[in-house]
């Protein structure tokens, strides 16, 4: 997508900076210009023995911009990764929503 390509550095800096309060720092995993979808993940993920816990952020800059933030758990004994419930206080939920909205706004 042209807006992602043209403002990629600003976009990633804004997204990562806005979500710096999460447990782990984020890194770019994928940026698909054709589908206008970008993905970031915890890097490194939180390790607890053989289990990994990590954040995944998906940002879409299509006709209807979107942002999702999901906490996952993975281990070699699982067939697929699992979504982890993540309890947050109201103020923290607002901070997450603001951070994702600001990250999408960095594309403009």
GROMACS .gro file of C-alpha atoms in nm:
model
  108
    1UNK     CA    1   0.000   0.000   0.000
    2UNK     CA    2   0.154   0.336  -0.097
    3UNK     CA    3   0.090   0.503   0.238
    4UNK     CA    4   0.263   0.220   0.424
    5UNK     CA    5   0.558   0.227   0.184
    6UNK     CA    6   0.593   0.606   0.192
    7UNK     CA    7   0.577   0.644   0.568
    8UNK     CA    8   0.707   0.307   0.688
    9UNK     CA    9   0.977   0.437   0.921
   10UNK     CA   10   0.748   0.694   1.085
   11UNK     CA   11   0.473   0.432   1.107
   12UNK     CA   12   0.687   0.167   1.281
   13UNK     CA   13   0.850   0.417   1.515
   14UNK     CA   14   0.511   0.551   1.620
   15UNK     CA   15   0.358   0.207   1.669
   16UNK     CA   16   0.648   0.066   1.868
   17UNK     CA   17   0.679   0.383   2.078
   18UNK     CA   18   0.305   0.393   2.152
   19UNK     CA   19   0.311   0.032   2.278
   20UNK     CA   20   0.641   0.050   2.469
   21UNK     CA   21   0.458  -0.012   2.799
   22UNK     CA   22   0.380  -0.376   2.707
   23UNK     CA   23   0.573  -0.659   2.878
   24UNK     CA   24   0.808  -0.713   2.585
   25UNK     CA   25   0.937  -0.482   2.313
   26UNK     CA   26   0.785  -0.521   1.967
   27UNK     CA   27   0.950  -0.591   1.634
   28UNK     CA   28   0.819  -0.591   1.278
   29UNK     CA   29   0.729  -0.939   1.157
   30UNK     CA   30   0.556  -0.862   0.828
   31UNK     CA   31   0.440  -0.573   0.615
   32UNK     CA   32   0.223  -0.680   0.322
   33UNK     CA   33   0.171  -0.382   0.093
   34UNK     CA   34  -0.075  -0.573  -0.129
   35UNK     CA   35  -0.319  -0.634   0.156
   36UNK     CA   36  -0.218  -0.319   0.351
   37UNK     CA   37  -0.164  -0.536   0.661
   38UNK     CA   38   0.126  -0.505   0.902
   39UNK     CA   39   0.216  -0.737   1.187
   40UNK     CA   40   0.436  -0.683   1.493
   41UNK     CA   41   0.525  -0.931   1.768
   42UNK     CA   42   0.708  -0.938   2.097
   43UNK     CA   43   1.081  -0.968   2.042
   44UNK     CA   44   1.195  -1.150   2.232
   45UNK     CA   45   0.883  -1.324   2.363
   46UNK     CA   46   0.844  -1.398   2.733
   47UNK     CA   47   0.979  -1.747   2.803
   48UNK     CA   48   0.857  -1.967   3.087
   49UNK     CA   49   1.037  -2.299   3.050
   50UNK     CA   50   0.926  -2.447   2.716
   51UNK     CA   51   0.634  -2.204   2.691
   52UNK     CA   52   0.638  -1.875   2.502
   53UNK     CA   53   0.402  -1.585   2.568
   54UNK     CA   54   0.392  -1.293   2.329
   55UNK     CA   55   0.196  -0.999   2.193
   56UNK     CA   56   0.087  -0.980   1.833
   57UNK     CA   57  -0.028  -0.652   1.682
   58UNK     CA   58  -0.201  -0.640   1.343
   59UNK     CA   59  -0.258  -0.305   1.177
   60UNK     CA   60  -0.467  -0.275   0.863
   61UNK     CA   61  -0.460   0.034   0.644
   62UNK     CA   62  -0.725  -0.068   0.395
   63UNK     CA   63  -1.057   0.097   0.325
   64UNK     CA   64  -1.149   0.049   0.692
   65UNK     CA   65  -0.835   0.090   0.907
   66UNK     CA   66  -0.813  -0.162   1.189
   67UNK     CA   67  -0.592  -0.259   1.479
   68UNK     CA   68  -0.587  -0.571   1.693
   69UNK     CA   69  -0.371  -0.657   1.990
   70UNK     CA   70  -0.368  -1.019   2.110
   71UNK     CA   71  -0.168  -1.204   2.376
   72UNK     CA   72  -0.072  -1.559   2.274
   73UNK     CA   73   0.076  -1.865   2.442
   74UNK     CA   74   0.269  -2.133   2.254
   75UNK     CA   75   0.457  -2.448   2.346
   76UNK     CA   76   0.573  -2.750   2.150
   77UNK     CA   77   0.298  -2.967   2.301
   78UNK     CA   78   0.024  -2.745   2.154
   79UNK     CA   79  -0.115  -2.803   1.805
   80UNK     CA   80  -0.169  -2.428   1.761
   81UNK     CA   81  -0.095  -2.121   1.964
   82UNK     CA   82  -0.362  -2.021   2.215
   83UNK     CA   83  -0.511  -1.682   2.288
   84UNK     CA   84  -0.437  -1.585   2.647
   85UNK     CA   85  -0.692  -1.393   2.851
   86UNK     CA   86  -0.535  -1.067   2.960
   87UNK     CA   87  -0.715  -0.884   3.240
   88UNK     CA   88  -0.664  -0.508   3.229
   89UNK     CA   89  -0.789  -0.217   3.433
   90UNK     CA   90  -1.012   0.037   3.261
   91UNK     CA   91  -0.730   0.296   3.249
   92UNK     CA   92  -0.492   0.044   3.093
   93UNK     CA   93  -0.753  -0.054   2.832
   94UNK     CA   94  -0.791   0.313   2.741
   95UNK     CA   95  -0.414   0.348   2.706
   96UNK     CA   96  -0.404   0.044   2.474
   97UNK     CA   97  -0.687   0.184   2.262
   98UNK     CA   98  -0.520   0.525   2.240
   99UNK     CA   99  -0.186   0.370   2.145
  100UNK     CA  100  -0.339   0.168   1.862
  101UNK     CA  101  -0.544   0.463   1.736
  102UNK     CA  102  -0.234   0.684   1.739
  103UNK     CA  103  -0.036   0.419   1.551
  104UNK     CA  104  -0.302   0.409   1.279
  105UNK     CA  105  -0.302   0.788   1.270
  106UNK     CA  106   0.072   0.787   1.195
  107UNK     CA  107  -0.011   0.658   0.847
  108UNK     CA  108  -0.190   0.979   0.757
   0.00000   0.00000   0.00000
